[in-house]
mmCIF file of C-alpha atoms and ligand atoms in Angstrom:
data_model
loop_
_atom_site.group_PDB
_atom_site.id
_atom_site.type_symbol
_atom_site.label_atom_id
_atom_site.label_comp_id
_atom_site.label_asym_id
_atom_site.label_seq_id
_atom_site.Cartn_x
_atom_site.Cartn_y
_atom_site.Cartn_z
ATOM 1 C CA MET A 1 12.433 -21.985 -2.772
ATOM 2 C CA ASN A 2 14.625 -23.203 0.330
ATOM 3 C CA ARG A 3 12.762 -22.182 3.440
ATOM 4 C CA PRO A 4 14.673 -22.682 6.706
ATOM 5 C CA TYR A 5 11.958 -21.525 8.888
ATOM 6 C CA ALA A 6 8.297 -22.656 9.221
ATOM 7 C CA PRO A 7 5.699 -20.236 7.668
ATOM 8 C CA TRP A 8 4.966 -16.979 9.927
ATOM 9 C CA ASP A 9 1.181 -17.311 11.633
ATOM 10 C CA PRO A 10 -0.293 -14.166 12.274
ATOM 11 C CA SER A 11 -2.936 -15.581 14.199
ATOM 12 C CA VAL A 12 -0.114 -17.083 16.970
ATOM 13 C CA ASP A 13 2.722 -14.024 16.926
ATOM 14 C CA ASP A 14 1.925 -10.611 15.170
ATOM 15 C CA THR A 15 4.674 -8.778 16.452
ATOM 16 C CA PHE A 16 7.741 -7.806 14.044
ATOM 17 C CA VAL A 17 10.923 -6.386 15.226
ATOM 18 C CA CYS A 18 12.382 -3.654 13.272
ATOM 19 C CA GLN A 19 15.893 -4.782 11.993
ATOM 20 C CA ALA A 20 17.236 -1.911 10.376
ATOM 21 C CA VAL A 21 16.179 1.575 9.165
ATOM 22 C CA ARG A 22 18.107 2.853 6.027
ATOM 23 C CA THR A 23 18.106 6.003 4.169
ATOM 24 C CA VAL A 24 17.604 5.301 0.679
ATOM 25 C CA THR A 25 17.519 9.269 -0.918
ATOM 26 C CA PRO A 26 16.795 12.348 1.429
ATOM 27 C CA ASP A 27 12.923 11.913 1.761
ATOM 28 C CA ILE A 28 12.836 7.826 1.518
ATOM 29 C CA LYS A 29 13.561 5.335 4.250
ATOM 30 C CA THR A 30 13.411 1.799 4.195
ATOM 31 C CA VAL A 31 12.481 -0.446 7.423
ATOM 32 C CA VAL A 32 13.450 -3.919 7.559
ATOM 33 C CA LEU A 33 11.302 -6.186 10.043
ATOM 34 C CA ALA A 34 11.430 -9.697 11.232
ATOM 35 C CA PRO A 35 9.000 -11.812 12.472
ATOM 36 C CA SER A 36 9.529 -11.679 16.880
ATOM 37 C CA ARG A 37 9.667 -15.727 16.372
ATOM 38 C CA PRO A 38 12.020 -16.684 13.365
ATOM 39 C CA SER A 39 9.230 -17.559 10.833
ATOM 40 C CA ALA A 40 8.873 -17.117 7.149
ATOM 41 C CA VAL A 41 6.549 -14.607 5.571
ATOM 42 C CA LEU A 42 4.559 -15.890 2.805
ATOM 43 C CA PHE A 43 3.315 -13.735 0.583
ATOM 44 C CA GLU A 44 3.018 -12.842 -3.274
ATOM 45 C CA ALA A 45 5.427 -9.817 -5.119
ATOM 46 C CA GLY A 46 3.453 -6.790 -4.950
ATOM 47 C CA GLN A 47 0.882 -7.564 -1.953
ATOM 48 C CA TYR A 48 0.636 -4.770 1.029
ATOM 49 C CA VAL A 49 0.472 -5.483 5.090
ATOM 50 C CA THR A 50 -1.373 -3.238 7.159
ATOM 51 C CA ILE A 51 1.260 -2.270 10.120
ATOM 52 C CA GLU A 52 0.359 -1.225 13.734
ATOM 53 C CA PHE A 53 2.895 1.364 15.028
ATOM 54 C CA ASP A 54 2.917 2.724 18.435
ATOM 55 C CA VAL A 55 3.203 6.635 17.760
ATOM 56 C CA ASN A 56 3.457 8.458 20.942
ATOM 57 C CA GLY A 57 1.211 5.757 22.735
ATOM 58 C CA LEU A 58 -1.295 5.840 20.022
ATOM 59 C CA ALA A 59 -1.845 2.858 17.990
ATOM 60 C CA VAL A 60 -1.632 3.871 14.490
ATOM 61 C CA ASN A 61 -2.058 2.039 11.604
ATOM 62 C CA ARG A 62 -1.131 2.284 8.107
ATOM 63 C CA CYS A 63 -0.827 -0.074 4.969
ATOM 64 C CA TYR A 64 2.479 -0.439 3.328
ATOM 65 C CA THR A 65 3.328 -2.596 0.158
ATOM 66 C CA ILE A 66 6.407 -4.814 0.773
ATOM 67 C CA ALA A 67 9.276 -3.874 -1.018
ATOM 68 C CA SER A 68 11.322 -6.807 -0.570
ATOM 69 C CA PRO A 69 11.078 -10.202 -2.369
ATOM 70 C CA PRO A 70 9.155 -13.350 -1.413
ATOM 71 C CA THR A 71 12.235 -14.854 -1.808
ATOM 72 C CA ARG A 72 13.593 -13.481 1.063
ATOM 73 C CA PRO A 73 10.893 -14.509 3.401
ATOM 74 C CA GLU A 74 12.767 -14.327 6.985
ATOM 75 C CA ARG A 75 12.326 -10.186 6.735
ATOM 76 C CA ILE A 76 9.962 -7.954 5.145
ATOM 77 C CA ALA A 77 10.700 -4.379 4.239
ATOM 78 C CA ILE A 78 8.685 -1.502 3.746
ATOM 79 C CA THR A 79 10.090 1.704 1.581
ATOM 80 C CA VAL A 80 8.244 4.895 2.751
ATOM 81 C CA LYS A 81 7.993 8.464 1.619
ATOM 82 C CA ARG A 82 8.243 11.499 3.959
ATOM 83 C CA THR A 83 5.050 13.283 3.250
ATOM 84 C CA ARG A 84 4.527 16.720 4.878
ATOM 85 C CA GLU A 85 1.461 15.877 6.592
ATOM 86 C CA GLY A 86 1.783 12.371 7.161
ATOM 87 C CA THR A 87 1.440 11.175 10.829
ATOM 88 C CA VAL A 88 3.323 8.130 10.434
ATOM 89 C CA SER A 89 5.708 8.961 7.710
ATOM 90 C CA ARG A 90 7.055 11.821 9.650
ATOM 91 C CA TRP A 91 7.330 10.379 13.071
ATOM 92 C CA LEU A 92 9.347 7.211 11.294
ATOM 93 C CA HIS A 93 11.623 9.638 9.444
ATOM 94 C CA ASP A 94 12.299 11.545 12.769
ATOM 95 C CA GLY A 95 13.267 8.468 14.334
ATOM 96 C CA GLY A 96 10.351 7.059 15.512
ATOM 97 C CA ILE A 97 11.242 3.608 14.522
ATOM 98 C CA ALA A 98 14.852 2.138 15.160
ATOM 99 C CA PRO A 99 16.356 -1.695 15.564
ATOM 100 C CA GLY A 100 14.634 -3.558 18.069
ATOM 101 C CA THR A 101 11.461 -1.438 17.916
ATOM 102 C CA ARG A 102 8.406 -3.857 17.927
ATOM 103 C CA VAL A 103 5.463 -3.340 15.294
ATOM 104 C CA ARG A 104 2.307 -5.369 14.834
ATOM 105 C CA VAL A 105 1.817 -6.968 11.091
ATOM 106 C CA GLY A 106 -1.133 -8.276 9.612
ATOM 107 C CA GLU A 107 -1.414 -10.983 7.044
ATOM 108 C CA PRO A 108 -0.435 -9.818 3.663
ATOM 109 C CA GLN A 109 -3.274 -8.584 1.130
ATOM 110 C CA GLY A 110 -4.171 -7.789 -2.090
ATOM 111 C CA ASP A 111 -4.374 -8.814 -5.808
ATOM 112 C CA PHE A 112 -1.757 -6.300 -7.633
ATOM 113 C CA THR A 113 0.382 -9.532 -8.194
ATOM 114 C CA ILE A 114 1.646 -10.977 -11.027
ATOM 115 C CA ALA A 115 0.706 -14.506 -9.731
ATOM 116 C CA ALA A 116 -3.213 -13.069 -9.571
ATOM 117 C CA HIS A 117 -2.497 -12.158 -13.504
ATOM 118 C CA PRO A 118 -0.339 -14.550 -15.131
ATOM 119 C CA ALA A 119 0.761 -13.276 -18.505
ATOM 120 C CA PRO A 120 3.747 -13.654 -20.872
ATOM 121 C CA SER A 121 4.768 -10.225 -20.426
ATOM 122 C CA TYR A 122 4.499 -7.066 -18.240
ATOM 123 C CA LEU A 123 4.724 -3.545 -18.244
ATOM 124 C CA LEU A 124 5.239 -1.788 -14.849
ATOM 125 C CA LEU A 125 4.369 2.110 -14.819
ATOM 126 C CA THR A 126 5.197 3.467 -11.388
ATOM 127 C CA ALA A 127 5.920 6.748 -9.852
ATOM 128 C CA GLY A 128 7.658 8.156 -6.789
ATOM 129 C CA SER A 129 7.298 5.914 -3.832
ATOM 130 C CA GLY A 130 4.520 3.792 -6.232
ATOM 131 C CA ILE A 131 7.828 1.607 -7.150
ATOM 132 C CA THR A 132 7.531 -0.245 -4.341
ATOM 133 C CA PRO A 133 5.451 -3.322 -5.718
ATOM 134 C CA ALA A 134 7.828 -3.088 -8.888
ATOM 135 C CA LEU A 135 10.818 -3.387 -6.419
ATOM 136 C CA SER A 136 9.308 -6.624 -5.100
ATOM 137 C CA MET A 137 8.607 -8.157 -7.999
ATOM 138 C CA VAL A 138 11.606 -7.422 -9.965
ATOM 139 C CA ARG A 139 13.762 -8.320 -6.728
ATOM 140 C CA MET A 140 11.859 -11.645 -6.874
ATOM 141 C CA LEU A 141 12.613 -12.267 -10.778
ATOM 142 C CA TYR A 142 16.245 -11.599 -10.213
ATOM 143 C CA ASP A 143 16.846 -13.997 -7.544
ATOM 144 C CA GLN A 144 14.872 -16.502 -9.184
ATOM 145 C CA ALA A 145 17.030 -15.842 -12.701
ATOM 146 C CA ALA A 146 13.624 -16.016 -13.909
ATOM 147 C CA GLU A 147 12.757 -15.895 -17.941
ATOM 148 C CA CYS A 148 10.780 -12.810 -17.870
ATOM 149 C CA ASP A 149 9.702 -10.185 -20.375
ATOM 150 C CA ILE A 150 9.279 -7.007 -18.204
ATOM 151 C CA VAL A 151 9.430 -3.322 -18.970
ATOM 152 C CA LEU A 152 9.312 -0.993 -15.976
ATOM 153 C CA VAL A 153 8.863 2.682 -16.655
ATOM 154 C CA HIS A 154 9.497 4.727 -13.669
ATOM 155 C CA SER A 155 8.200 8.139 -13.325
ATOM 156 C CA GLN A 156 10.647 10.922 -10.854
ATOM 157 C CA ARG A 157 11.247 14.230 -11.113
ATOM 158 C CA ARG A 158 14.884 13.976 -11.177
ATOM 159 C CA PRO A 159 16.849 10.812 -11.627
ATOM 160 C CA ALA A 160 18.995 11.068 -8.287
ATOM 161 C CA ASP A 161 15.882 10.605 -6.659
ATOM 162 C CA VAL A 162 14.433 7.364 -7.668
ATOM 163 C CA PRO A 163 15.147 4.925 -5.010
ATOM 164 C CA TYR A 164 17.018 2.365 -5.442
ATOM 165 C CA ARG A 165 18.474 3.142 -9.308
ATOM 166 C CA ASP A 166 21.855 1.658 -8.353
ATOM 167 C CA GLU A 167 19.974 -1.859 -7.620
ATOM 168 C CA LEU A 168 17.610 -1.894 -10.429
ATOM 169 C CA GLY A 169 20.422 -0.955 -12.727
ATOM 170 C CA TRP A 170 22.554 -3.838 -11.594
ATOM 171 C CA MET A 171 19.512 -6.105 -11.909
ATOM 172 C CA ALA A 172 18.408 -5.254 -15.380
ATOM 173 C CA ARG A 173 22.189 -5.578 -16.291
ATOM 174 C CA HIS A 174 22.062 -9.162 -14.977
ATOM 175 C CA LEU A 175 18.236 -10.210 -15.707
ATOM 176 C CA PRO A 176 17.482 -10.785 -19.293
ATOM 177 C CA GLY A 177 14.468 -9.649 -20.158
ATOM 178 C CA LEU A 178 14.022 -7.031 -17.646
ATOM 179 C CA ARG A 179 14.069 -3.339 -19.354
ATOM 180 C CA ILE A 180 14.069 -0.236 -17.354
ATOM 181 C CA HIS A 181 13.245 3.217 -18.665
ATOM 182 C CA TYR A 182 13.285 6.479 -16.444
ATOM 183 C CA LEU A 183 10.845 9.656 -17.096
ATOM 184 C CA CYS A 184 12.047 12.728 -15.134
ATOM 185 C CA GLY A 185 10.873 16.199 -15.512
ATOM 186 C CA ASP A 186 14.380 17.527 -14.570
ATOM 187 C CA VAL A 187 17.156 15.764 -16.155
ATOM 188 C CA ALA A 188 20.073 18.634 -15.587
ATOM 189 C CA GLY A 189 23.087 17.344 -13.977
ATOM 190 C CA ASP A 190 22.447 13.751 -14.605
ATOM 191 C CA GLY A 191 24.404 13.137 -17.765
ATOM 192 C CA PRO A 192 23.753 11.254 -20.486
ATOM 193 C CA HIS A 193 21.711 8.076 -20.031
ATOM 194 C CA SER A 194 20.357 5.630 -22.434
ATOM 195 C CA ASN A 195 17.319 5.041 -20.059
ATOM 196 C CA VAL A 196 16.782 8.748 -18.972
ATOM 197 C CA VAL A 197 14.271 10.457 -20.855
ATOM 198 C CA ALA A 198 12.954 13.955 -20.263
ATOM 199 C CA GLY A 199 9.239 14.333 -19.767
ATOM 200 C CA ARG A 200 5.998 13.057 -18.405
ATOM 201 C CA LEU A 201 3.888 9.595 -19.042
ATOM 202 C CA GLY A 202 1.603 10.338 -21.889
ATOM 203 C CA PRO A 203 0.287 8.285 -24.974
ATOM 204 C CA ASP A 204 3.088 9.148 -27.277
ATOM 205 C CA VAL A 205 6.045 8.636 -24.750
ATOM 206 C CA LEU A 206 4.390 5.257 -23.844
ATOM 207 C CA ALA A 207 4.013 4.349 -27.279
ATOM 208 C CA SER A 208 7.621 5.124 -28.061
ATOM 209 C CA LEU A 209 9.079 3.593 -25.082
ATOM 210 C CA VAL A 210 7.148 0.375 -25.202
ATOM 211 C CA PRO A 211 6.143 -0.297 -28.945
ATOM 212 C CA ASP A 212 4.301 -3.476 -27.756
ATOM 213 C CA ALA A 213 2.635 -2.294 -24.631
ATOM 214 C CA THR A 214 -0.885 -3.317 -25.978
ATOM 215 C CA THR A 215 0.546 -6.947 -25.510
ATOM 216 C CA ARG A 216 1.699 -6.799 -22.214
ATOM 217 C CA GLU A 217 -0.472 -6.866 -18.882
ATOM 218 C CA VAL A 218 -0.212 -3.518 -17.211
ATOM 219 C CA PHE A 219 0.151 -2.685 -13.379
ATOM 220 C CA ALA A 220 0.536 1.346 -12.374
ATOM 221 C CA CYS A 221 1.336 2.336 -9.015
ATOM 222 C CA GLY A 222 1.865 5.717 -7.512
ATOM 223 C CA PRO A 223 -0.296 9.031 -6.938
ATOM 224 C CA SER A 224 -3.890 8.980 -7.902
ATOM 225 C CA SER A 225 -3.086 11.870 -10.584
ATOM 226 C CA TYR A 226 -0.261 9.575 -12.000
ATOM 227 C CA ARG A 227 -2.342 6.503 -12.257
ATOM 228 C CA GLU A 228 -5.239 8.565 -14.123
ATOM 229 C CA ALA A 229 -2.333 9.550 -16.568
ATOM 230 C CA ALA A 230 -0.944 5.848 -16.870
ATOM 231 C CA ARG A 231 -5.014 4.791 -17.320
ATOM 232 C CA THR A 232 -5.309 7.578 -20.348
ATOM 233 C CA ALA A 233 -2.082 6.674 -22.147
ATOM 234 C CA ALA A 234 -2.596 2.801 -21.934
ATOM 235 C CA SER A 235 -6.275 3.238 -23.052
ATOM 236 C CA ALA A 236 -4.911 5.718 -25.585
ATOM 237 C CA ILE A 237 -2.600 3.449 -27.372
ATOM 238 C CA GLY A 238 -4.886 0.791 -27.081
ATOM 239 C CA CYS A 239 -4.362 -1.437 -24.019
ATOM 240 C CA ALA A 240 -7.283 -3.531 -23.067
ATOM 241 C CA PRO A 241 -8.754 -2.073 -19.700
ATOM 242 C CA HIS A 242 -9.290 -5.442 -18.398
ATOM 243 C CA ARG A 243 -5.364 -5.996 -18.495
ATOM 244 C CA PHE A 244 -5.032 -2.857 -16.589
ATOM 245 C CA HIS A 245 -4.225 -2.735 -12.826
ATOM 246 C CA GLU A 246 -3.629 -0.229 -10.376
ATOM 247 C CA GLU A 247 -2.831 0.245 -6.908
ATOM 248 C CA SER A 248 -2.279 3.351 -4.314
ATOM 249 C CA PHE A 249 -1.571 3.660 -0.572
ATOM 250 C CA ALA A 250 -1.615 7.375 -1.112
ATOM 251 C CA PHE A 251 -3.936 7.702 2.039
ATOM 252 C CA GLN A 252 -5.406 10.865 3.465
ATOM 253 C CA GLU A 253 -4.291 11.540 6.792
ATOM 254 C CA PRO A 254 -6.637 11.238 9.618
ATOM 255 C CA GLY A 255 -9.502 13.963 9.626
ATOM 256 C CA ARG A 256 -8.249 15.414 6.042
ATOM 257 C CA GLY A 257 -10.515 15.636 3.145
ATOM 258 C CA THR A 258 -13.069 13.142 2.804
ATOM 259 C CA PRO A 259 -16.266 13.579 1.553
ATOM 260 C CA ILE A 260 -19.163 14.644 3.765
ATOM 261 C CA VAL A 261 -22.019 12.013 2.927
ATOM 262 C CA GLN A 262 -25.440 12.928 4.405
ATOM 263 C CA PRO A 263 -26.425 10.216 6.853
ATOM 264 C CA VAL A 264 -29.477 9.236 5.115
ATOM 265 C CA GLY A 265 -29.864 6.219 2.889
ATOM 266 C CA ARG A 266 -28.238 6.653 -0.508
ATOM 267 C CA ASP A 267 -30.587 4.737 -1.952
ATOM 268 C CA GLY A 268 -33.626 7.359 -0.879
ATOM 269 C CA SER A 269 -34.783 5.256 2.313
ATOM 270 C CA SER A 270 -35.214 7.318 5.265
ATOM 271 C CA ARG A 271 -34.049 4.034 7.319
ATOM 272 C CA SER A 272 -31.747 5.616 10.206
ATOM 273 C CA PHE A 273 -30.263 4.399 13.327
ATOM 274 C CA ARG A 274 -28.949 6.023 16.325
ATOM 275 C CA VAL A 275 -25.268 5.643 16.634
ATOM 276 C CA GLU A 276 -23.991 6.764 20.275
ATOM 277 C CA PHE A 277 -19.788 7.479 20.493
ATOM 278 C CA ARG A 278 -19.768 6.540 23.848
ATOM 279 C CA ASN A 279 -15.972 8.543 24.893
ATOM 280 C CA LEU A 280 -17.556 11.425 22.574
ATOM 281 C CA GLY A 281 -20.833 11.849 24.586
ATOM 282 C CA VAL A 282 -22.524 12.564 21.215
ATOM 283 C CA THR A 283 -25.144 10.460 19.380
ATOM 284 C CA ILE A 284 -26.117 10.881 15.871
ATOM 285 C CA GLY A 285 -28.225 9.668 13.050
ATOM 286 C CA CYS A 286 -26.810 6.991 10.539
ATOM 287 C CA GLY A 287 -28.600 5.883 7.650
ATOM 288 C CA ALA A 288 -28.981 2.081 6.872
ATOM 289 C CA ASP A 289 -26.791 2.947 3.467
ATOM 290 C CA THR A 290 -24.176 5.279 5.362
ATOM 291 C CA THR A 291 -20.944 4.063 7.031
ATOM 292 C CA VAL A 292 -20.825 5.079 10.541
ATOM 293 C CA LEU A 293 -17.539 7.040 9.688
ATOM 294 C CA GLU A 294 -19.252 9.208 6.636
ATOM 295 C CA ALA A 295 -21.897 9.905 9.189
ATOM 296 C CA ALA A 296 -19.823 11.050 11.953
ATOM 297 C CA LYS A 297 -18.339 13.370 9.413
ATOM 298 C CA ALA A 298 -21.256 14.492 8.109
ATOM 299 C CA ALA A 299 -22.229 15.626 11.911
ATOM 300 C CA GLY A 300 -19.034 17.290 12.387
ATOM 301 C CA LEU A 301 -17.098 14.814 14.313
ATOM 302 C CA THR A 302 -13.462 13.856 13.735
ATOM 303 C CA LEU A 303 -12.713 10.096 13.717
ATOM 304 C CA PRO A 304 -9.220 8.821 13.469
ATOM 305 C CA SER A 305 -9.477 7.524 9.651
ATOM 306 C CA SER A 306 -7.280 7.252 6.663
ATOM 307 C CA CYS A 307 -7.879 5.037 3.569
ATOM 308 C CA ALA A 308 -11.854 4.742 4.303
ATOM 309 C CA GLN A 309 -11.770 1.567 2.524
ATOM 310 C CA GLY A 310 -11.355 -0.638 4.940
ATOM 311 C CA LEU A 311 -7.510 -1.503 4.483
ATOM 312 C CA CYS A 312 -5.540 -0.109 7.192
ATOM 313 C CA GLY A 313 -7.311 -0.354 10.354
ATOM 314 C CA THR A 314 -6.891 3.300 11.300
ATOM 315 C CA CYS A 315 -10.589 3.601 12.569
ATOM 316 C CA LYS A 316 -11.130 0.418 14.727
ATOM 317 C CA SER A 317 -13.049 0.827 17.259
ATOM 318 C CA THR A 318 -15.579 -1.388 19.718
ATOM 319 C CA LEU A 319 -18.739 -2.064 18.872
ATOM 320 C CA VAL A 320 -20.268 -1.999 22.614
ATOM 321 C CA ALA A 321 -23.982 -2.636 21.271
ATOM 322 C CA GLY A 322 -25.787 -3.114 17.849
ATOM 323 C CA GLN A 323 -24.780 -4.694 14.880
ATOM 324 C CA VAL A 324 -23.402 -3.585 11.840
ATOM 325 C CA ASP A 325 -22.701 -4.987 8.050
ATOM 326 C CA MET A 326 -18.840 -4.658 7.634
ATOM 327 C CA ARG A 327 -17.347 -5.003 4.562
ATOM 328 C CA HIS A 328 -13.472 -4.694 4.877
ATOM 329 C CA ASN A 329 -10.555 -5.173 2.890
ATOM 330 C CA GLY A 330 -8.326 -6.848 5.463
ATOM 331 C CA GLY A 331 -7.707 -3.821 8.168
ATOM 332 C CA ILE A 332 -9.272 -5.989 10.751
ATOM 333 C CA ARG A 333 -7.869 -9.528 12.020
ATOM 334 C CA PRO A 334 -10.369 -12.527 12.647
ATOM 335 C CA ARG A 335 -10.063 -12.322 16.211
ATOM 336 C CA GLU A 336 -10.571 -8.593 16.449
ATOM 337 C CA ILE A 337 -13.843 -9.320 14.831
ATOM 338 C CA ALA A 338 -14.625 -11.784 17.482
ATOM 339 C CA SER A 339 -13.738 -9.371 20.066
ATOM 340 C CA GLY A 340 -16.531 -7.014 18.773
ATOM 341 C CA LYS A 341 -13.977 -4.576 17.125
ATOM 342 C CA VAL A 342 -15.398 -2.771 13.981
ATOM 343 C CA LEU A 343 -14.025 -0.454 11.436
ATOM 344 C CA LEU A 344 -16.352 2.392 11.029
ATOM 345 C CA CYS A 345 -15.242 3.196 7.468
ATOM 346 C CA CYS A 346 -16.940 0.291 6.265
ATOM 347 C CA SER A 347 -19.641 -0.489 8.722
ATOM 348 C CA ARG A 348 -23.145 0.253 7.838
ATOM 349 C CA PRO A 349 -25.676 -0.103 10.618
ATOM 350 C CA LEU A 350 -28.323 -2.917 10.828
ATOM 351 C CA SER A 351 -29.800 -1.443 14.033
ATOM 352 C CA ASP A 352 -28.841 1.441 16.728
ATOM 353 C CA LEU A 353 -25.313 1.183 17.804
ATOM 354 C CA VAL A 354 -23.006 2.171 20.562
ATOM 355 C CA VAL A 355 -19.480 2.763 19.816
ATOM 356 C CA SER A 356 -16.627 3.190 22.080
ATOM 357 C CA ALA A 357 -15.218 6.179 20.086
HETATM 358 S S1 FES B 1 -9.822 4.409 7.713
HETATM 359 FE FE1 FES B 1 -8.704 2.617 6.800
HETATM 360 S S2 FES B 1 -9.713 0.860 7.885
HETATM 361 FE FE2 FES B 1 -11.064 2.402 8.091
#
């Protein structure tokens, strides 16, 4: 691959500058970002990045799959659906980000990638904005004029709402080995299209659209109910569970819906530590087997959080005193850990703690 720039190094400069904001459908926008120092972002199609936005003076972190392909490494694009309760998505759709806006971007992460699961043939099952990893994969294969055997089955309420449908159609016409089917609940007014099927994903539909599905490596991305339907359908027709991979970034917004967990050890241990939230002026108990975020919620405190998986960085806080066992998934940078930051959603106390929150 021709890479005119040196590889991007987030430890040197993690600032990206917005190059463009494009309206894809009435409720989907694509944001194009470039490293502030021209460089090539090296990643695998299907990986995600954590992006820190300045939302009205507040640093807010969210994870987004990179929708652009690694074959175009000087820019990355994220494709974001507006959601009613999404703080960042509403801010972004309402003009919060524009060409010239600066954001901070973490290293690409994740193994929801063709590279991590090499196979002779693939089946991509996607719904709504869950199409983003498939976009990156298909665009890469198109750029490479790759020999491939890949079927994309995308679910959307209406054909007109499918993001990048024209581009996908173009790529399918020019990339032998790529087949695309759309499953839509409402096909009225779309005219006859050979690749649009009315209905929802289920075993019968999957078996009829992709008769050789069991021979393929399967990737599923979309809301949790969709992924469950995809998993069930794939399993019912005989796809091997170890060849079924899934991904979702439909995270809860801060403060919503996370299960309450008692601040005692789940192993029945009574070992518990004191956690002082310095800014809130509150001290609670936290079991050794409980994350600080879980204990805070159980105590009725509302702290910023989103993924609760150590991915997005929303719950980042400074550990003023004490020690934690932190098992994160890339939502915090090594230099932040070195400077005393922790992610409260994936940190369990090893001693009494004082945190800055
Ligand atoms: S809530 Fe996402 S990293 Fe903690």
